[in-house]
Amino acid sequence: MASKTTTRNRRTESVVRDARQLIRITATLTALSLGLAACGGEDKKDEDASDDPKSIASSEGDPATWPLTGLPVEGGDSAEQDHPVLVLKLDNTEASSPQQGLSHADLVVEELVEGGITRLAAFYYSDIPGDVGPVRSMRSSDIGIVSPVDGAMVTSGGAAQTVERVVDAGIKIYNEGSPGFYRESSRSAPYNLFTDMKKVANASEDDETARPVDYLPWGAEGDLPDGKAANTLTADFGSHATNWTFQNGSYVNQNSHAADGDEFPADSVLVLRVDVGDAGYTDPAGNPVPETIFEGDGKALLFHGGKVVEGTWSKDELGSAVELKTKDGELTVPAGRVWIELVPIDDKGGSVTFGK
């Protein structure tokens, strides 16, 4: 309780007596209030906290949930890490098969690259694995993907224009030549670059523990509004489509390139329809390099529990967190592992279909 210290008033003794009496009355009422709270409110407070993962706090008062999943921190760990969120660019073509380390990612974003194919941005924070790859190059689209959590890029590099823009955005880059990177002799270039993420995490430590902001607006499954039945979905980027089915409580990527047992366990799939611009240069094959415009707003489809909820997404600027809404208000994502599909809007060659 906060009580004001009465300033001694020398003008009259009666004012002093009145002030002291007021202090005694206030202290008595406060003591009674605290006593009632201790007797009747503590159990209710603890009971409510146990129902909400976000209300669970460690003895040090650290945030109780992981920023990239919304899941509770367990086992006495802290969500404040001595390394940034590490975002690794992962090849997503047949040539990359089998991908390694995808099952350890907290969150994955699939984005368009040249030629209508896709690349993955795999986020690592709560669980840092060993070997991950194949590691590929970054794009300017990654600025809007990585900036909201002040992440660092783990990549094979990028075009000069891209590197300059990423650095100007204040994003740290770890690439070949940094600790942990190596070439896998059993694979062919450029699909043979791998990294030991533990070594990258150690190299990125700065002795300043911190917890990033939540990447998505996390909530509980019970918060979701009623949706349409949707046990299958296809996110089409032009020359590549990612197919999902809802099986045994989670979403299974039907054309994943991950090693057996190393697939990403998606509790939800979040599709955001995005505009696509021109990055201003071409790849070595002469293909124009697209740039996903990950700011502004657009249509959103949240797939969870075999249903889809339709709404909208918004992002004020590249470094802002994603906000989700339906016509009735805020839309939250059930805490868990999420795969985000940044699918171009229809007139930019993308499409999304789903079925029962």
Tab-separated table of C-alpha atoms in Angstrom:
chain	number	residue	atom	x	y	z
A	1	MET	CA	0.000	0.000	0.000
A	2	ALA	CA	1.175	3.524	-0.760
A	3	SER	CA	0.373	6.163	1.938
A	4	LYS	CA	1.227	9.822	1.746
A	5	THR	CA	3.477	11.346	4.406
A	6	THR	CA	1.624	14.200	6.041
A	7	THR	CA	3.542	17.420	5.836
A	8	ARG	CA	3.829	19.002	9.274
A	9	ASN	CA	1.668	22.062	9.271
A	10	ARG	CA	2.764	24.688	11.758
A	11	ARG	CA	-0.175	26.965	11.344
A	12	THR	CA	-2.464	25.290	13.886
A	13	GLU	CA	-2.292	22.305	16.241
A	14	SER	CA	-5.785	21.208	15.206
A	15	VAL	CA	-4.699	20.599	11.623
A	16	VAL	CA	-1.856	18.385	12.868
A	17	ARG	CA	-4.189	16.377	15.076
A	18	ASP	CA	-6.644	15.896	12.177
A	19	ALA	CA	-3.852	14.772	9.853
A	20	ARG	CA	-2.506	12.230	12.345
A	21	GLN	CA	-5.973	10.849	12.894
A	22	LEU	CA	-6.445	10.451	9.143
A	23	ILE	CA	-3.157	8.517	8.896
A	24	ARG	CA	-4.197	6.124	11.689
A	25	ILE	CA	-7.560	5.460	10.016
A	26	THR	CA	-5.957	4.843	6.598
A	27	ALA	CA	-3.372	2.437	8.043
A	28	THR	CA	-6.075	0.470	9.836
A	29	LEU	CA	-8.215	0.125	6.710
A	30	THR	CA	-5.194	-0.957	4.664
A	31	ALA	CA	-4.247	-3.650	7.170
A	32	LEU	CA	-7.801	-4.992	7.127
A	33	SER	CA	-7.797	-5.018	3.313
A	34	LEU	CA	-4.484	-6.917	3.122
A	35	GLY	CA	-5.673	-9.416	5.673
A	36	LEU	CA	-8.843	-10.144	3.713
A	37	ALA	CA	-6.825	-10.547	0.490
A	38	ALA	CA	-4.462	-12.999	2.191
A	39	CYS	CA	-7.341	-15.052	3.585
A	40	GLY	CA	-9.635	-15.154	0.586
A	41	GLY	CA	-7.781	-14.056	-2.576
A	42	GLU	CA	-4.578	-16.073	-2.699
A	43	ASP	CA	-6.090	-19.408	-3.668
A	44	LYS	CA	-8.227	-17.812	-6.370
A	45	LYS	CA	-5.218	-15.962	-7.796
A	46	ASP	CA	-3.138	-19.135	-7.919
A	47	GLU	CA	-6.014	-21.057	-9.471
A	48	ASP	CA	-6.485	-18.463	-12.218
A	49	ALA	CA	-2.739	-18.341	-12.929
A	50	SER	CA	-2.553	-22.104	-13.394
A	51	ASP	CA	-5.150	-21.886	-16.174
A	52	ASP	CA	-3.237	-19.323	-18.211
A	53	PRO	CA	0.239	-20.281	-19.544
A	54	LYS	CA	1.142	-16.614	-19.901
A	55	SER	CA	0.582	-15.960	-16.192
A	56	ILE	CA	3.162	-18.526	-15.060
A	57	ALA	CA	6.227	-16.659	-13.807
A	58	SER	CA	9.567	-17.811	-12.524
A	59	SER	CA	10.856	-16.837	-9.090
A	60	GLU	CA	13.017	-14.193	-10.739
A	61	GLY	CA	9.985	-12.629	-12.413
A	62	ASP	CA	11.140	-13.544	-15.929
A	63	PRO	CA	8.554	-13.766	-18.720
A	64	ALA	CA	6.786	-17.091	-18.442
A	65	THR	CA	6.353	-17.958	-22.125
A	66	TRP	CA	8.564	-18.383	-25.159
A	67	PRO	CA	8.168	-15.483	-27.621
A	68	LEU	CA	8.058	-17.650	-30.767
A	69	THR	CA	5.557	-20.247	-29.548
A	70	GLY	CA	3.664	-18.733	-26.618
A	71	LEU	CA	4.302	-21.979	-24.725
A	72	PRO	CA	5.198	-21.910	-21.019
A	73	VAL	CA	8.817	-22.022	-19.965
A	74	GLU	CA	9.365	-25.206	-17.964
A	75	GLY	CA	11.988	-26.812	-15.798
A	76	GLY	CA	13.274	-23.625	-14.220
A	77	ASP	CA	14.549	-22.271	-17.548
A	78	SER	CA	14.237	-18.632	-18.493
A	79	ALA	CA	12.852	-17.119	-21.676
A	80	GLU	CA	15.634	-14.541	-21.451
A	81	GLN	CA	18.517	-15.945	-23.468
A	82	ASP	CA	22.078	-14.739	-23.901
A	83	HIS	CA	21.724	-14.999	-27.675
A	84	PRO	CA	19.305	-13.442	-30.165
A	85	VAL	CA	16.654	-15.281	-32.126
A	86	LEU	CA	18.613	-17.065	-34.850
A	87	VAL	CA	16.842	-17.185	-38.225
A	88	LEU	CA	18.379	-19.684	-40.614
A	89	LYS	CA	17.649	-19.602	-44.345
A	90	LEU	CA	16.931	-23.157	-45.415
A	91	ASP	CA	16.728	-24.455	-48.970
A	92	ASN	CA	13.285	-25.826	-49.859
A	93	THR	CA	13.787	-27.780	-53.066
A	94	GLU	CA	14.255	-31.459	-53.808
A	95	ALA	CA	17.991	-30.790	-54.078
A	96	SER	CA	18.073	-29.987	-50.353
A	97	SER	CA	16.675	-33.365	-49.330
A	98	PRO	CA	17.029	-34.337	-46.595
A	99	GLN	CA	16.821	-31.083	-44.636
A	100	GLN	CA	18.323	-31.299	-41.150
A	101	GLY	CA	17.276	-29.605	-37.921
A	102	LEU	CA	13.802	-28.441	-38.923
A	103	SER	CA	12.101	-30.245	-36.038
A	104	HIS	CA	13.967	-28.068	-33.514
A	105	ALA	CA	12.675	-24.770	-34.925
A	106	ASP	CA	10.220	-22.753	-32.846
A	107	LEU	CA	8.557	-21.244	-35.896
A	108	VAL	CA	8.975	-21.386	-39.685
A	109	VAL	CA	8.149	-18.800	-42.344
A	110	GLU	CA	7.878	-19.897	-45.977
A	111	GLU	CA	8.570	-17.114	-48.464
A	112	LEU	CA	8.676	-16.674	-52.223
A	113	VAL	CA	11.984	-16.452	-54.081
A	114	GLU	CA	12.752	-16.163	-57.793
A	115	GLY	CA	11.224	-18.635	-60.215
A	116	GLY	CA	8.085	-19.172	-58.121
A	117	ILE	CA	9.809	-21.512	-55.646
A	118	THR	CA	10.186	-20.962	-51.918
A	119	ARG	CA	12.781	-20.779	-49.187
A	120	LEU	CA	12.303	-21.273	-45.446
A	121	ALA	CA	13.206	-18.955	-42.599
A	122	ALA	CA	13.551	-21.261	-39.591
A	123	PHE	CA	13.525	-19.520	-36.184
A	124	TYR	CA	15.621	-20.993	-33.347
A	125	TYR	CA	15.466	-19.672	-29.794
A	126	SER	CA	14.093	-22.036	-27.136
A	127	ASP	CA	15.848	-25.104	-28.581
A	128	ILE	CA	19.233	-24.743	-30.250
A	129	PRO	CA	20.147	-27.903	-32.203
A	130	GLY	CA	23.435	-29.044	-33.642
A	131	ASP	CA	23.701	-29.464	-37.419
A	132	VAL	CA	21.165	-27.609	-39.604
A	133	GLY	CA	20.983	-27.160	-43.353
A	134	PRO	CA	21.368	-26.857	-46.246
A	135	VAL	CA	21.933	-23.163	-45.560
A	136	ARG	CA	21.073	-20.804	-48.425
A	137	SER	CA	21.118	-17.081	-49.157
A	138	MET	CA	18.877	-14.381	-47.727
A	139	ARG	CA	16.546	-11.943	-49.488
A	140	SER	CA	15.413	-8.390	-48.760
A	141	SER	CA	12.051	-9.920	-47.797
A	142	ASP	CA	13.787	-11.242	-44.687
A	143	ILE	CA	14.017	-7.772	-43.158
A	144	GLY	CA	10.281	-7.754	-42.409
A	145	ILE	CA	10.415	-11.372	-41.271
A	146	VAL	CA	13.359	-11.048	-38.863
A	147	SER	CA	13.147	-7.475	-37.540
A	148	PRO	CA	10.136	-7.840	-35.198
A	149	VAL	CA	12.170	-9.989	-32.779
A	150	ASP	CA	15.558	-8.348	-33.435
A	151	GLY	CA	16.745	-11.628	-34.892
A	152	ALA	CA	20.108	-12.446	-36.438
A	153	MET	CA	20.405	-14.015	-39.898
A	154	VAL	CA	22.153	-17.364	-40.391
A	155	THR	CA	22.753	-17.587	-44.129
A	156	SER	CA	25.147	-18.390	-46.941
A	157	GLY	CA	25.182	-14.707	-47.848
A	158	GLY	CA	23.233	-12.688	-50.391
A	159	ALA	CA	23.393	-10.251	-53.270
A	160	ALA	CA	25.303	-7.049	-52.534
A	161	GLN	CA	22.066	-4.999	-52.566
A	162	THR	CA	20.460	-7.386	-50.105
A	163	VAL	CA	23.408	-7.477	-47.722
A	164	GLU	CA	23.544	-3.680	-47.666
A	165	ARG	CA	19.832	-3.365	-46.877
A	166	VAL	CA	19.928	-6.049	-44.189
A	167	VAL	CA	22.911	-4.425	-42.497
A	168	ASP	CA	21.279	-0.997	-42.735
A	169	ALA	CA	18.238	-2.489	-40.993
A	170	GLY	CA	20.490	-3.316	-38.028
A	171	ILE	CA	20.348	-7.089	-38.522
A	172	LYS	CA	23.427	-9.120	-37.591
A	173	ILE	CA	24.542	-11.659	-40.222
A	174	TYR	CA	26.328	-14.984	-39.619
A	175	ASN	CA	27.506	-16.682	-42.795
A	176	GLU	CA	30.219	-18.944	-44.175
A	177	GLY	CA	33.421	-18.154	-42.330
A	178	SER	CA	31.531	-17.599	-39.062
A	179	PRO	CA	31.851	-20.201	-36.262
A	180	GLY	CA	29.936	-23.397	-36.951
A	181	PHE	CA	29.780	-23.314	-40.767
A	182	TYR	CA	31.136	-26.191	-42.829
A	183	ARG	CA	30.737	-27.963	-46.165
A	184	GLU	CA	29.221	-31.447	-46.135
A	185	SER	CA	31.386	-33.605	-48.409
A	186	SER	CA	28.582	-36.037	-49.279
A	187	ARG	CA	26.500	-33.304	-50.945
A	188	SER	CA	26.939	-31.107	-54.004
A	189	ALA	CA	27.304	-27.312	-53.927
A	190	PRO	CA	25.436	-25.113	-53.273
A	191	TYR	CA	23.380	-27.574	-51.232
A	192	ASN	CA	26.271	-28.689	-49.050
A	193	LEU	CA	26.591	-25.733	-46.672
A	194	PHE	CA	25.628	-26.611	-43.091
A	195	THR	CA	26.151	-25.072	-39.689
A	196	ASP	CA	26.302	-26.182	-36.084
A	197	MET	CA	23.708	-23.891	-34.519
A	198	LYS	CA	25.142	-24.326	-31.027
A	199	LYS	CA	28.396	-22.753	-32.214
A	200	VAL	CA	26.493	-19.917	-33.883
A	201	ALA	CA	24.532	-19.325	-30.672
A	202	ASN	CA	27.753	-19.232	-28.647
A	203	ALA	CA	29.309	-16.770	-31.094
A	204	SER	CA	26.257	-14.513	-30.866
A	205	GLU	CA	26.304	-14.231	-27.054
A	206	ASP	CA	26.714	-10.664	-25.853
A	207	ASP	CA	26.287	-11.036	-22.047
A	208	GLU	CA	23.002	-9.159	-22.258
A	209	THR	CA	20.139	-11.562	-21.593
A	210	ALA	CA	16.837	-10.446	-23.041
A	211	ARG	CA	13.486	-11.800	-24.176
A	212	PRO	CA	12.190	-10.628	-27.567
A	213	VAL	CA	8.581	-9.508	-27.983
A	214	ASP	CA	5.985	-12.098	-28.949
A	215	TYR	CA	6.156	-12.831	-32.681
A	216	LEU	CA	2.413	-13.488	-32.880
A	217	PRO	CA	-0.546	-12.559	-30.646
A	218	TRP	CA	-0.660	-15.733	-28.574
A	219	GLY	CA	-3.804	-17.085	-26.939
A	220	ALA	CA	-5.616	-20.294	-26.040
A	221	GLU	CA	-7.476	-22.716	-28.274
A	222	GLY	CA	-10.704	-21.803	-26.506
A	223	ASP	CA	-10.304	-18.190	-27.652
A	224	LEU	CA	-10.734	-19.114	-31.320
A	225	PRO	CA	-14.032	-18.209	-32.947
A	226	ASP	CA	-15.939	-20.876	-34.830
A	227	GLY	CA	-14.355	-21.719	-38.155
A	228	LYS	CA	-15.024	-23.749	-41.260
A	229	ALA	CA	-13.976	-27.382	-41.541
A	230	ALA	CA	-10.564	-27.526	-43.234
A	231	ASN	CA	-8.551	-30.719	-42.911
A	232	THR	CA	-6.496	-30.018	-46.038
A	233	LEU	CA	-4.921	-26.883	-47.454
A	234	THR	CA	-2.621	-25.921	-50.296
A	235	ALA	CA	-0.465	-22.799	-50.350
A	236	ASP	CA	0.521	-22.183	-53.981
A	237	PHE	CA	3.423	-19.811	-54.689
A	238	GLY	CA	3.500	-20.221	-58.471
A	239	SER	CA	6.003	-22.952	-59.302
A	240	HIS	CA	5.756	-24.585	-55.889
A	241	ALA	CA	2.820	-25.525	-53.685
A	242	THR	CA	2.988	-26.690	-50.073
A	243	ASN	CA	0.281	-29.204	-49.156
A	244	TRP	CA	-0.934	-29.800	-45.606
A	245	THR	CA	-3.287	-32.296	-43.977
A	246	PHE	CA	-4.586	-32.283	-40.420
A	247	GLN	CA	-3.702	-35.617	-38.806
A	248	ASN	CA	-3.770	-36.712	-35.176
A	249	GLY	CA	-3.998	-33.186	-33.813
A	250	SER	CA	-1.313	-31.495	-35.933
A	251	TYR	CA	-0.602	-30.432	-39.510
A	252	VAL	CA	1.559	-32.636	-41.713
A	253	ASN	CA	3.484	-31.202	-44.660
A	254	GLN	CA	2.793	-33.679	-47.448
A	255	ASN	CA	5.732	-32.574	-49.599
A	256	SER	CA	8.311	-31.805	-46.946
A	257	HIS	CA	11.996	-32.286	-47.736
A	258	ALA	CA	12.881	-32.869	-44.082
A	259	ALA	CA	14.616	-36.062	-42.985
A	260	ASP	CA	12.297	-38.723	-41.587
A	261	GLY	CA	11.512	-37.881	-37.983
A	262	ASP	CA	12.931	-34.377	-38.394
A	263	GLU	CA	9.795	-32.696	-39.786
A	264	PHE	CA	8.462	-29.488	-38.294
A	265	PRO	CA	5.558	-30.323	-35.916
A	266	ALA	CA	3.006	-27.667	-36.883
A	267	ASP	CA	0.222	-27.097	-34.367
A	268	SER	CA	-1.150	-24.354	-36.613
A	269	VAL	CA	-0.622	-23.054	-40.131
A	270	LEU	CA	-1.072	-19.305	-40.570
A	271	VAL	CA	-1.511	-18.098	-44.152
A	272	LEU	CA	-0.939	-14.394	-44.793
A	273	ARG	CA	-1.715	-13.060	-48.268
A	274	VAL	CA	0.982	-10.546	-49.209
A	275	ASP	CA	1.814	-8.183	-52.019
A	276	VAL	CA	5.046	-8.821	-53.914
A	277	GLY	CA	7.374	-6.233	-55.422
A	278	ASP	CA	10.619	-6.316	-57.381
A	279	ALA	CA	13.871	-6.407	-55.406
A	280	GLY	CA	15.598	-4.581	-58.258
A	281	TYR	CA	18.025	-7.220	-59.509
A	282	THR	CA	18.096	-10.676	-61.118
A	283	ASP	CA	19.562	-13.980	-60.028
A	284	PRO	CA	22.460	-15.632	-61.968
A	285	ALA	CA	19.922	-17.324	-64.240
A	286	GLY	CA	18.366	-13.981	-65.138
A	287	ASN	CA	15.177	-14.392	-63.111
A	288	PRO	CA	13.815	-11.217	-61.470
A	289	VAL	CA	14.129	-11.466	-57.693
A	290	PRO	CA	10.795	-10.830	-55.938
A	291	GLU	CA	10.422	-8.995	-52.652
A	292	THR	CA	7.602	-9.888	-50.274
A	293	ILE	CA	6.046	-6.710	-48.871
A	294	PHE	CA	5.664	-7.751	-45.245
A	295	GLU	CA	4.054	-4.587	-43.941
A	296	GLY	CA	0.652	-3.016	-44.422
A	297	ASP	CA	-2.298	-5.389	-44.274
A	298	GLY	CA	-4.033	-8.243	-46.036
A	299	LYS	CA	-6.143	-11.340	-45.693
A	300	ALA	CA	-5.270	-13.984	-43.073
A	301	LEU	CA	-6.349	-17.593	-42.679
A	302	LEU	CA	-5.569	-19.403	-39.436
A	303	PHE	CA	-5.713	-23.196	-39.654
A	304	HIS	CA	-5.967	-24.970	-36.305
A	305	GLY	CA	-7.686	-28.122	-35.102
A	306	GLY	CA	-8.949	-29.066	-38.538
A	307	LYS	CA	-10.739	-25.746	-39.007
A	308	VAL	CA	-9.945	-22.404	-40.588
A	309	VAL	CA	-10.728	-18.958	-39.201
A	310	GLU	CA	-10.656	-16.115	-41.706
A	311	GLY	CA	-9.557	-12.619	-40.803
A	312	THR	CA	-7.010	-9.943	-41.620
A	313	TRP	CA	-3.398	-9.200	-40.703
A	314	SER	CA	-1.685	-5.851	-40.286
A	315	LYS	CA	1.860	-4.679	-39.684
A	316	ASP	CA	2.546	-0.948	-39.377
A	317	GLU	CA	6.149	-1.227	-40.553
A	318	LEU	CA	8.772	-3.880	-41.287
A	319	GLY	CA	9.865	-4.055	-37.658
A	320	SER	CA	6.349	-4.278	-36.210
A	321	ALA	CA	4.796	-7.451	-34.847
A	322	VAL	CA	1.889	-9.013	-36.712
A	323	GLU	CA	-1.614	-8.134	-35.530
A	324	LEU	CA	-4.580	-10.340	-36.423
A	325	LYS	CA	-8.277	-9.516	-36.413
A	326	THR	CA	-11.648	-10.872	-37.405
A	327	LYS	CA	-14.735	-8.771	-37.984
A	328	ASP	CA	-15.549	-9.274	-34.291
A	329	GLY	CA	-12.190	-8.160	-32.896
A	330	GLU	CA	-8.705	-9.453	-32.086
A	331	LEU	CA	-7.663	-12.884	-33.309
A	332	THR	CA	-5.075	-14.789	-31.279
A	333	VAL	CA	-3.067	-17.859	-32.264
A	334	PRO	CA	-3.201	-20.875	-29.917
A	335	ALA	CA	0.207	-21.269	-28.252
A	336	GLY	CA	2.293	-23.842	-30.095
A	337	ARG	CA	4.517	-24.354	-33.125
A	338	VAL	CA	3.355	-22.355	-36.139
A	339	TRP	CA	4.257	-22.491	-39.825
A	340	ILE	CA	3.577	-19.170	-41.558
A	341	GLU	CA	2.886	-19.143	-45.297
A	342	LEU	CA	3.534	-15.732	-46.933
A	343	VAL	CA	1.495	-16.438	-50.040
A	344	PRO	CA	1.361	-13.811	-52.815
A	345	ILE	CA	-2.036	-12.291	-53.501
A	346	ASP	CA	-3.919	-13.690	-56.486
A	347	ASP	CA	-2.750	-11.136	-59.061
A	348	LYS	CA	0.860	-11.849	-58.037
A	349	GLY	CA	0.584	-15.554	-58.860
A	350	GLY	CA	-0.360	-17.055	-55.499
A	351	SER	CA	-3.438	-18.926	-54.326
A	352	VAL	CA	-4.767	-20.762	-51.282
A	353	THR	CA	-7.283	-23.599	-51.320
A	354	PHE	CA	-8.626	-25.764	-48.519
A	355	GLY	CA	-11.147	-28.554	-48.131
A	356	LYS	CA	-12.916	-30.786	-45.648
